Amino acid sequence: MARKNLLQGLMDQGKDGASPSKTPTPPTPRYSKGAIGAVSQSIQELKSRSVVEVDARMVDAAGVKDRLDPADTDHAALVESIREYGQQVPVLLRVNPNDPERYQVVYGRRRIRALKDLGLPVKALIRDLDDRALIIAQGQENTARKDLTFIERANFARQMRDGGYDRKVICDALHVDKTVISRMLSVADVIPVALIEAIGPAPSVGRDRWLSLKDAMDRTSVAVEEATALVDPEMGSDLRFKTLLETLEARLRKPKAAADVETTAVTGENGETLATAKWSGGKMTMVLSSEGGFDRWLADNLKEIHQSWKDQTGE
């Protein structure tokens, strides 16, 4: 099992085969015009393709949150893999635009976290990227790996849209068309973020089942706080989703309590039953026998009877 976890950790490091070196960290490029500028740019581009070592404590977060629930077991496997085999695949960083002495991660967050725990430097490629290019690079790297779940991709798209990026940029980042993006957002917009984060990535759950959860929440009128409280953090993510959905659907199947009903028999002078009156749900219904024509007479004179009642009661 330990061997399997180590192999899984190696797979989690990625599939980029760039080889590491100890080339000094390249500064943010500043090009000048003319031949000297062209040579400087060529040198800078060569450096940007080299792998450098960066103190893991000097790397800050950037972009949008792509993963919902990095499992502790997966993190432990990655830590052990890097401890035994080293960091096999470099991460991608950019210089922090707010602090040129620090960096921001484009992708490779899990590897950086593992290396920080191990106290090891991060092998990284440094790119000069603006915010838009960073988001696209982050999305495309995750898409290429194909390990983000449906709800993680949907949440990624929602964060990009809320951050002001248009649909084309979101499509480019996730490498899908506008129809798929619309479907993702239809889920991310109706399930509250707090509940999504409580459930986690739910790897086996697709769009239709997330919509089923939204429908069950609407029909049971369950509050987000109550739904979140129903999620057991001790369970796996798929089981959290399954248990919550089954709990809400069970509520929908539970029969409603019968409303209070009052029934009275209306009798005549000789004790014969003239009608049966029933009160329920704020309404009264009366059942009369059609024999003798009293039912017709009552219907024809109900207006006068009602007026007489109003005159006597002052209603």
PDB file of N, CA and C in Angstrom, residues 144-230:
ATOM      1  N   ALA A 144      -5.752  19.855 -18.892  1.00  0.00           N
ATOM      2  CA  ALA A 144      -4.869  18.857 -19.504  1.00  0.00           C
ATOM      3  C   ALA A 144      -4.697  17.639 -18.604  1.00  0.00           C
ATOM      4  N   ARG A 145      -4.664  17.884 -17.286  1.00  0.00           N
ATOM      5  CA  ARG A 145      -4.495  16.769 -16.359  1.00  0.00           C
ATOM      6  C   ARG A 145      -5.777  15.969 -16.173  1.00  0.00           C
ATOM      7  N   LYS A 146      -6.933  16.608 -16.427  1.00  0.00           N
ATOM      8  CA  LYS A 146      -8.226  15.924 -16.382  1.00  0.00           C
ATOM      9  C   LYS A 146      -8.529  15.330 -15.011  1.00  0.00           C
ATOM     10  N   ASP A 147      -8.040  15.959 -13.929  1.00  0.00           N
ATOM     11  CA  ASP A 147      -8.318  15.412 -12.606  1.00  0.00           C
ATOM     12  C   ASP A 147      -9.211  16.314 -11.764  1.00  0.00           C
ATOM     13  N   LEU A 148      -9.632  17.456 -12.303  1.00  0.00           N
ATOM     14  CA  LEU A 148     -10.609  18.262 -11.587  1.00  0.00           C
ATOM     15  C   LEU A 148     -11.995  17.662 -11.794  1.00  0.00           C
ATOM     16  N   THR A 149     -12.806  17.636 -10.745  1.00  0.00           N
ATOM     17  CA  THR A 149     -14.151  17.088 -10.865  1.00  0.00           C
ATOM     18  C   THR A 149     -15.084  18.114 -11.506  1.00  0.00           C
ATOM     19  N   PHE A 150     -16.293  17.668 -11.807  1.00  0.00           N
ATOM     20  CA  PHE A 150     -17.254  18.573 -12.441  1.00  0.00           C
ATOM     21  C   PHE A 150     -17.498  19.814 -11.595  1.00  0.00           C
ATOM     22  N   ILE A 151     -17.737  19.629 -10.294  1.00  0.00           N
ATOM     23  CA  ILE A 151     -18.096  20.782  -9.463  1.00  0.00           C
ATOM     24  C   ILE A 151     -16.888  21.700  -9.257  1.00  0.00           C
ATOM     25  N   GLU A 152     -15.676  21.157  -9.264  1.00  0.00           N
ATOM     26  CA  GLU A 152     -14.487  22.007  -9.166  1.00  0.00           C
ATOM     27  C   GLU A 152     -14.337  22.861 -10.421  1.00  0.00           C
ATOM     28  N   ARG A 153     -14.579  22.259 -11.577  1.00  0.00           N
ATOM     29  CA  ARG A 153     -14.508  23.020 -12.823  1.00  0.00           C
ATOM     30  C   ARG A 153     -15.617  24.068 -12.877  1.00  0.00           C
ATOM     31  N   ALA A 154     -16.815  23.696 -12.390  1.00  0.00           N
ATOM     32  CA  ALA A 154     -17.921  24.650 -12.358  1.00  0.00           C
ATOM     33  C   ALA A 154     -17.610  25.805 -11.414  1.00  0.00           C
ATOM     34  N   ASN A 155     -17.034  25.498 -10.276  1.00  0.00           N
ATOM     35  CA  ASN A 155     -16.686  26.543  -9.312  1.00  0.00           C
ATOM     36  C   ASN A 155     -15.560  27.428  -9.854  1.00  0.00           C
ATOM     37  N   PHE A 156     -14.633  26.833 -10.596  1.00  0.00           N
ATOM     38  CA  PHE A 156     -13.554  27.582 -11.254  1.00  0.00           C
ATOM     39  C   PHE A 156     -14.162  28.590 -12.236  1.00  0.00           C
ATOM     40  N   ALA A 157     -15.123  28.123 -13.038  1.00  0.00           N
ATOM     41  CA  ALA A 157     -15.776  29.001 -14.018  1.00  0.00           C
ATOM     42  C   ALA A 157     -16.534  30.130 -13.318  1.00  0.00           C
ATOM     43  N   ARG A 158     -17.205  29.802 -12.215  1.00  0.00           N
ATOM     44  CA  ARG A 158     -17.955  30.828 -11.483  1.00  0.00           C
ATOM     45  C   ARG A 158     -17.023  31.908 -10.941  1.00  0.00           C
ATOM     46  N   GLN A 159     -15.882  31.505 -10.381  1.00  0.00           N
ATOM     47  CA  GLN A 159     -14.937  32.476  -9.845  1.00  0.00           C
ATOM     48  C   GLN A 159     -14.380  33.383 -10.943  1.00  0.00           C
ATOM     49  N   MET A 160     -14.113  32.801 -12.113  1.00  0.00           N
ATOM     50  CA  MET A 160     -13.624  33.611 -13.225  1.00  0.00           C
ATOM     51  C   MET A 160     -14.674  34.624 -13.657  1.00  0.00           C
ATOM     52  N   ARG A 161     -15.923  34.165 -13.795  1.00  0.00           N
ATOM     53  CA  ARG A 161     -16.987  35.081 -14.210  1.00  0.00           C
ATOM     54  C   ARG A 161     -17.172  36.195 -13.178  1.00  0.00           C
ATOM     55  N   ASP A 162     -17.184  35.819 -11.894  1.00  0.00           N
ATOM     56  CA  ASP A 162     -17.359  36.810 -10.838  1.00  0.00           C
ATOM     57  C   ASP A 162     -16.169  37.755 -10.762  1.00  0.00           C
ATOM     58  N   GLY A 163     -15.021  37.297 -11.269  1.00  0.00           N
ATOM     59  CA  GLY A 163     -13.838  38.144 -11.297  1.00  0.00           C
ATOM     60  C   GLY A 163     -13.801  39.091 -12.477  1.00  0.00           C
ATOM     61  N   GLY A 164     -14.842  39.031 -13.321  1.00  0.00           N
ATOM     62  CA  GLY A 164     -14.941  39.962 -14.431  1.00  0.00           C
ATOM     63  C   GLY A 164     -14.460  39.439 -15.766  1.00  0.00           C
ATOM     64  N   TYR A 165     -14.068  38.176 -15.839  1.00  0.00           N
ATOM     65  CA  TYR A 165     -13.608  37.615 -17.116  1.00  0.00           C
ATOM     66  C   TYR A 165     -14.809  37.243 -17.985  1.00  0.00           C
ATOM     67  N   ASP A 166     -14.699  37.520 -19.291  1.00  0.00           N
ATOM     68  CA  ASP A 166     -15.822  37.214 -20.179  1.00  0.00           C
ATOM     69  C   ASP A 166     -15.826  35.729 -20.542  1.00  0.00           C
ATOM     70  N   ARG A 167     -16.904  35.316 -21.217  1.00  0.00           N
ATOM     71  CA  ARG A 167     -17.084  33.892 -21.523  1.00  0.00           C
ATOM     72  C   ARG A 167     -15.965  33.326 -22.386  1.00  0.00           C
ATOM     73  N   LYS A 168     -15.441  34.138 -23.310  1.00  0.00           N
ATOM     74  CA  LYS A 168     -14.378  33.629 -24.181  1.00  0.00           C
ATOM     75  C   LYS A 168     -13.138  33.254 -23.375  1.00  0.00           C
ATOM     76  N   VAL A 169     -12.777  34.097 -22.418  1.00  0.00           N
ATOM     77  CA  VAL A 169     -11.608  33.805 -21.593  1.00  0.00           C
ATOM     78  C   VAL A 169     -11.861  32.556 -20.750  1.00  0.00           C
ATOM     79  N   ILE A 170     -13.079  32.433 -20.209  1.00  0.00           N
ATOM     80  CA  ILE A 170     -13.403  31.242 -19.413  1.00  0.00           C
ATOM     81  C   ILE A 170     -13.336  29.995 -20.276  1.00  0.00           C
ATOM     82  N   CYS A 171     -13.864  30.087 -21.499  1.00  0.00           N
ATOM     83  CA  CYS A 171     -13.808  28.951 -22.428  1.00  0.00           C
ATOM     84  C   CYS A 171     -12.366  28.581 -22.748  1.00  0.00           C
ATOM     85  N   ASP A 172     -11.529  29.589 -22.983  1.00  0.00           N
ATOM     86  CA  ASP A 172     -10.124  29.327 -23.295  1.00  0.00           C
ATOM     87  C   ASP A 172      -9.417  28.674 -22.110  1.00  0.00           C
ATOM     88  N   ALA A 173      -9.736  29.136 -20.893  1.00  0.00           N
ATOM     89  CA  ALA A 173      -9.078  28.606 -19.707  1.00  0.00           C
ATOM     90  C   ALA A 173      -9.437  27.144 -19.464  1.00  0.00           C
ATOM     91  N   LEU A 174     -10.712  26.795 -19.647  1.00  0.00           N
ATOM     92  CA  LEU A 174     -11.163  25.436 -19.379  1.00  0.00           C
ATOM     93  C   LEU A 174     -11.209  24.566 -20.629  1.00  0.00           C
ATOM     94  N   HIS A 175     -10.936  25.197 -21.786  1.00  0.00           N
ATOM     95  CA  HIS A 175     -10.872  24.481 -23.058  1.00  0.00           C
ATOM     96  C   HIS A 175     -12.192  23.768 -23.361  1.00  0.00           C
ATOM     97  N   VAL A 176     -13.303  24.481 -23.141  1.00  0.00           N
ATOM     98  CA  VAL A 176     -14.631  23.963 -23.473  1.00  0.00           C
ATOM     99  C   VAL A 176     -15.415  25.076 -24.153  1.00  0.00           C
ATOM    100  N   ASP A 177     -16.550  24.716 -24.769  1.00  0.00           N
ATOM    101  CA  ASP A 177     -17.324  25.735 -25.473  1.00  0.00           C
ATOM    102  C   ASP A 177     -18.308  26.425 -24.526  1.00  0.00           C
ATOM    103  N   LYS A 178     -18.995  27.449 -25.055  1.00  0.00           N
ATOM    104  CA  LYS A 178     -19.882  28.263 -24.231  1.00  0.00           C
ATOM    105  C   LYS A 178     -21.059  27.469 -23.680  1.00  0.00           C
ATOM    106  N   THR A 179     -21.515  26.462 -24.411  1.00  0.00           N
ATOM    107  CA  THR A 179     -22.639  25.658 -23.936  1.00  0.00           C
ATOM    108  C   THR A 179     -22.272  24.919 -22.658  1.00  0.00           C
ATOM    109  N   VAL A 180     -21.084  24.327 -22.651  1.00  0.00           N
ATOM    110  CA  VAL A 180     -20.628  23.593 -21.465  1.00  0.00           C
ATOM    111  C   VAL A 180     -20.427  24.545 -20.299  1.00  0.00           C
ATOM    112  N   ILE A 181     -19.859  25.731 -20.573  1.00  0.00           N
ATOM    113  CA  ILE A 181     -19.671  26.721 -19.517  1.00  0.00           C
ATOM    114  C   ILE A 181     -21.018  27.112 -18.914  1.00  0.00           C
ATOM    115  N   SER A 182     -22.030  27.309 -19.758  1.00  0.00           N
ATOM    116  CA  SER A 182     -23.358  27.670 -19.265  1.00  0.00           C
ATOM    117  C   SER A 182     -23.919  26.591 -18.352  1.00  0.00           C
ATOM    118  N   ARG A 183     -23.706  25.331 -18.716  1.00  0.00           N
ATOM    119  CA  ARG A 183     -24.178  24.226 -17.876  1.00  0.00           C
ATOM    120  C   ARG A 183     -23.451  24.211 -16.534  1.00  0.00           C
ATOM    121  N   MET A 184     -22.150  24.439 -16.567  1.00  0.00           N
ATOM    122  CA  MET A 184     -21.386  24.485 -15.319  1.00  0.00           C
ATOM    123  C   MET A 184     -21.890  25.599 -14.408  1.00  0.00           C
ATOM    124  N   LEU A 185     -22.092  26.783 -15.000  1.00  0.00           N
ATOM    125  CA  LEU A 185     -22.525  27.923 -14.202  1.00  0.00           C
ATOM    126  C   LEU A 185     -23.954  27.742 -13.689  1.00  0.00           C
ATOM    127  N   SER A 186     -24.788  27.002 -14.428  1.00  0.00           N
ATOM    128  CA  SER A 186     -26.159  26.772 -13.976  1.00  0.00           C
ATOM    129  C   SER A 186     -26.174  26.007 -12.666  1.00  0.00           C
ATOM    130  N   VAL A 187     -25.148  25.183 -12.443  1.00  0.00           N
ATOM    131  CA  VAL A 187     -25.040  24.442 -11.186  1.00  0.00           C
ATOM    132  C   VAL A 187     -24.382  25.301 -10.111  1.00  0.00           C
ATOM    133  N   ALA A 188     -23.252  25.915 -10.466  1.00  0.00           N
ATOM    134  CA  ALA A 188     -22.504  26.711  -9.484  1.00  0.00           C
ATOM    135  C   ALA A 188     -23.312  27.902  -8.984  1.00  0.00           C
ATOM    136  N   ASP A 189     -24.273  28.366  -9.780  1.00  0.00           N
ATOM    137  CA  ASP A 189     -25.076  29.520  -9.385  1.00  0.00           C
ATOM    138  C   ASP A 189     -26.228  29.154  -8.455  1.00  0.00           C
ATOM    139  N   VAL A 190     -26.651  27.897  -8.467  1.00  0.00           N
ATOM    140  CA  VAL A 190     -27.816  27.529  -7.652  1.00  0.00           C
ATOM    141  C   VAL A 190     -27.445  26.779  -6.372  1.00  0.00           C
ATOM    142  N   ILE A 191     -26.263  26.201  -6.313  1.00  0.00           N
ATOM    143  CA  ILE A 191     -25.804  25.549  -5.085  1.00  0.00           C
ATOM    144  C   ILE A 191     -24.858  26.514  -4.377  1.00  0.00           C
ATOM    145  N   PRO A 192     -25.162  26.937  -3.153  1.00  0.00           N
ATOM    146  CA  PRO A 192     -24.316  27.909  -2.452  1.00  0.00           C
ATOM    147  C   PRO A 192     -22.879  27.421  -2.288  1.00  0.00           C
ATOM    148  N   VAL A 193     -21.939  28.347  -2.369  1.00  0.00           N
ATOM    149  CA  VAL A 193     -20.519  27.999  -2.273  1.00  0.00           C
ATOM    150  C   VAL A 193     -20.214  27.298  -0.952  1.00  0.00           C
ATOM    151  N   ALA A 194     -20.824  27.764   0.135  1.00  0.00           N
ATOM    152  CA  ALA A 194     -20.561  27.166   1.448  1.00  0.00           C
ATOM    153  C   ALA A 194     -20.917  25.681   1.456  1.00  0.00           C
ATOM    154  N   LEU A 195     -22.019  25.326   0.799  1.00  0.00           N
ATOM    155  CA  LEU A 195     -22.424  23.922   0.752  1.00  0.00           C
ATOM    156  C   LEU A 195     -21.517  23.126  -0.178  1.00  0.00           C
ATOM    157  N   ILE A 196     -21.130  23.720  -1.308  1.00  0.00           N
ATOM    158  CA  ILE A 196     -20.200  23.057  -2.229  1.00  0.00           C
ATOM    159  C   ILE A 196     -18.897  22.727  -1.510  1.00  0.00           C
ATOM    160  N   GLU A 197     -18.382  23.692  -0.753  1.00  0.00           N
ATOM    161  CA  GLU A 197     -17.113  23.482  -0.047  1.00  0.00           C
ATOM    162  C   GLU A 197     -17.264  22.445   1.058  1.00  0.00           C
ATOM    163  N   ALA A 198     -18.437  22.391   1.703  1.00  0.00           N
ATOM    164  CA  ALA A 198     -18.658  21.395   2.753  1.00  0.00           C
ATOM    165  C   ALA A 198     -18.711  19.984   2.169  1.00  0.00           C
ATOM    166  N   ILE A 199     -19.309  19.845   1.000  1.00  0.00           N
ATOM    167  CA  ILE A 199     -19.400  18.532   0.352  1.00  0.00           C
ATOM    168  C   ILE A 199     -18.054  18.121  -0.225  1.00  0.00           C
ATOM    169  N   GLY A 200     -17.364  19.059  -0.858  1.00  0.00           N
ATOM    170  CA  GLY A 200     -16.078  18.743  -1.469  1.00  0.00           C
ATOM    171  C   GLY A 200     -16.206  18.383  -2.938  1.00  0.00           C
ATOM    172  N   PRO A 201     -15.147  17.836  -3.527  1.00  0.00           N
ATOM    173  CA  PRO A 201     -15.100  17.647  -4.986  1.00  0.00           C
ATOM    174  C   PRO A 201     -16.053  16.598  -5.536  1.00  0.00           C
ATOM    175  N   ALA A 202     -16.462  15.625  -4.723  1.00  0.00           N
ATOM    176  CA  ALA A 202     -17.407  14.588  -5.168  1.00  0.00           C
ATOM    177  C   ALA A 202     -17.048  14.055  -6.549  1.00  0.00           C
ATOM    178  N   PRO A 203     -15.963  13.292  -6.686  1.00  0.00           N
ATOM    179  CA  PRO A 203     -15.463  12.878  -8.001  1.00  0.00           C
ATOM    180  C   PRO A 203     -16.451  12.118  -8.869  1.00  0.00           C
ATOM    181  N   SER A 204     -17.364  11.371  -8.261  1.00  0.00           N
ATOM    182  CA  SER A 204     -18.269  10.549  -9.081  1.00  0.00           C
ATOM    183  C   SER A 204     -19.595  11.243  -9.375  1.00  0.00           C
ATOM    184  N   VAL A 205     -19.750  12.490  -8.946  1.00  0.00           N
ATOM    185  CA  VAL A 205     -21.033  13.180  -9.089  1.00  0.00           C
ATOM    186  C   VAL A 205     -20.964  14.175 -10.241  1.00  0.00           C
ATOM    187  N   GLY A 206     -21.900  14.056 -11.171  1.00  0.00           N
ATOM    188  CA  GLY A 206     -21.938  14.948 -12.326  1.00  0.00           C
ATOM    189  C   GLY A 206     -23.006  16.021 -12.196  1.00  0.00           C
ATOM    190  N   ARG A 207     -23.199  16.762 -13.285  1.00  0.00           N
ATOM    191  CA  ARG A 207     -24.097  17.917 -13.286  1.00  0.00           C
ATOM    192  C   ARG A 207     -25.528  17.554 -12.920  1.00  0.00           C
ATOM    193  N   ASP A 208     -26.061  16.456 -13.469  1.00  0.00           N
ATOM    194  CA  ASP A 208     -27.465  16.115 -13.248  1.00  0.00           C
ATOM    195  C   ASP A 208     -27.752  15.856 -11.774  1.00  0.00           C
ATOM    196  N   ARG A 209     -26.849  15.195 -11.081  1.00  0.00           N
ATOM    197  CA  ARG A 209     -27.088  14.893  -9.667  1.00  0.00           C
ATOM    198  C   ARG A 209     -26.936  16.151  -8.807  1.00  0.00           C
ATOM    199  N   TRP A 210     -26.052  17.072  -9.222  1.00  0.00           N
ATOM    200  CA  TRP A 210     -25.971  18.337  -8.501  1.00  0.00           C
ATOM    201  C   TRP A 210     -27.277  19.120  -8.671  1.00  0.00           C
ATOM    202  N   LEU A 211     -27.875  19.060  -9.866  1.00  0.00           N
ATOM    203  CA  LEU A 211     -29.164  19.716 -10.083  1.00  0.00           C
ATOM    204  C   LEU A 211     -30.265  19.031  -9.271  1.00  0.00           C
ATOM    205  N   SER A 212     -30.171  17.723  -9.100  1.00  0.00           N
ATOM    206  CA  SER A 212     -31.127  17.002  -8.257  1.00  0.00           C
ATOM    207  C   SER A 212     -31.039  17.488  -6.815  1.00  0.00           C
ATOM    208  N   LEU A 213     -29.817  17.759  -6.365  1.00  0.00           N
ATOM    209  CA  LEU A 213     -29.638  18.280  -5.008  1.00  0.00           C
ATOM    210  C   LEU A 213     -30.273  19.659  -4.878  1.00  0.00           C
ATOM    211  N   LYS A 214     -30.055  20.497  -5.876  1.00  0.00           N
ATOM    212  CA  LYS A 214     -30.652  21.844  -5.847  1.00  0.00           C
ATOM    213  C   LYS A 214     -32.166  21.744  -5.799  1.00  0.00           C
ATOM    214  N   ASP A 215     -32.746  20.842  -6.611  1.00  0.00           N
ATOM    215  CA  ASP A 215     -34.192  20.675  -6.648  1.00  0.00           C
ATOM    216  C   ASP A 215     -34.721  20.195  -5.296  1.00  0.00           C
ATOM    217  N   ALA A 216     -34.003  19.256  -4.680  1.00  0.00           N
ATOM    218  CA  ALA A 216     -34.427  18.740  -3.375  1.00  0.00           C
ATOM    219  C   ALA A 216     -34.362  19.828  -2.313  1.00  0.00           C
ATOM    220  N   MET A 217     -33.353  20.695  -2.396  1.00  0.00           N
ATOM    221  CA  MET A 217     -33.254  21.806  -1.446  1.00  0.00           C
ATOM    222  C   MET A 217     -34.420  22.768  -1.610  1.00  0.00           C
ATOM    223  N   ASP A 218     -34.783  23.057  -2.853  1.00  0.00           N
ATOM    224  CA  ASP A 218     -35.893  23.970  -3.121  1.00  0.00           C
ATOM    225  C   ASP A 218     -37.214  23.402  -2.607  1.00  0.00           C
ATOM    226  N   ARG A 219     -37.444  22.125  -2.877  1.00  0.00           N
ATOM    227  CA  ARG A 219     -38.728  21.520  -2.545  1.00  0.00           C
ATOM    228  C   ARG A 219     -38.895  21.265  -1.053  1.00  0.00           C
ATOM    229  N   THR A 220     -37.800  21.072  -0.343  1.00  0.00           N
ATOM    230  CA  THR A 220     -37.885  20.888   1.110  1.00  0.00           C
ATOM    231  C   THR A 220     -37.732  22.200   1.856  1.00  0.00           C
ATOM    232  N   SER A 221     -37.372  23.264   1.111  1.00  0.00           N
ATOM    233  CA  SER A 221     -37.145  24.589   1.717  1.00  0.00           C
ATOM    234  C   SER A 221     -36.097  24.535   2.816  1.00  0.00           C
ATOM    235  N   VAL A 222     -35.127  23.652   2.668  1.00  0.00           N
ATOM    236  CA  VAL A 222     -34.079  23.534   3.683  1.00  0.00           C
ATOM    237  C   VAL A 222     -33.133  24.734   3.584  1.00  0.00           C
ATOM    238  N   ALA A 223     -32.736  25.263   4.712  1.00  0.00           N
ATOM    239  CA  ALA A 223     -31.800  26.385   4.735  1.00  0.00           C
ATOM    240  C   ALA A 223     -30.397  25.879   4.444  1.00  0.00           C
ATOM    241  N   VAL A 224     -29.568  26.762   3.904  1.00  0.00           N
ATOM    242  CA  VAL A 224     -28.190  26.378   3.577  1.00  0.00           C
ATOM    243  C   VAL A 224     -27.463  25.913   4.827  1.00  0.00           C
ATOM    244  N   GLU A 225     -27.683  26.609   5.935  1.00  0.00           N
ATOM    245  CA  GLU A 225     -27.007  26.245   7.185  1.00  0.00           C
ATOM    246  C   GLU A 225     -27.415  24.841   7.630  1.00  0.00           C
ATOM    247  N   GLU A 226     -28.708  24.513   7.499  1.00  0.00           N
ATOM    248  CA  GLU A 226     -29.162  23.184   7.892  1.00  0.00           C
ATOM    249  C   GLU A 226     -28.603  22.113   6.968  1.00  0.00           C
ATOM    250  N   ALA A 227     -28.605  22.395   5.650  1.00  0.00           N
ATOM    251  CA  ALA A 227     -28.050  21.431   4.688  1.00  0.00           C
ATOM    252  C   ALA A 227     -26.575  21.194   4.960  1.00  0.00           C
ATOM    253  N   THR A 228     -25.841  22.263   5.268  1.00  0.00           N
ATOM    254  CA  THR A 228     -24.411  22.136   5.553  1.00  0.00           C
ATOM    255  C   THR A 228     -24.189  21.314   6.813  1.00  0.00           C
ATOM    256  N   ALA A 229     -25.057  21.512   7.827  1.00  0.00           N
ATOM    257  CA  ALA A 229     -24.930  20.760   9.075  1.00  0.00           C
ATOM    258  C   ALA A 229     -25.193  19.268   8.869  1.00  0.00           C
ATOM    259  N   LEU A 230     -25.937  18.917   7.816  1.00  0.00           N
ATOM    260  CA  LEU A 230     -26.223  17.513   7.525  1.00  0.00           C
ATOM    261  C   LEU A 230     -25.039  16.798   6.883  1.00  0.00           C
TER     262      LEU A 230
END
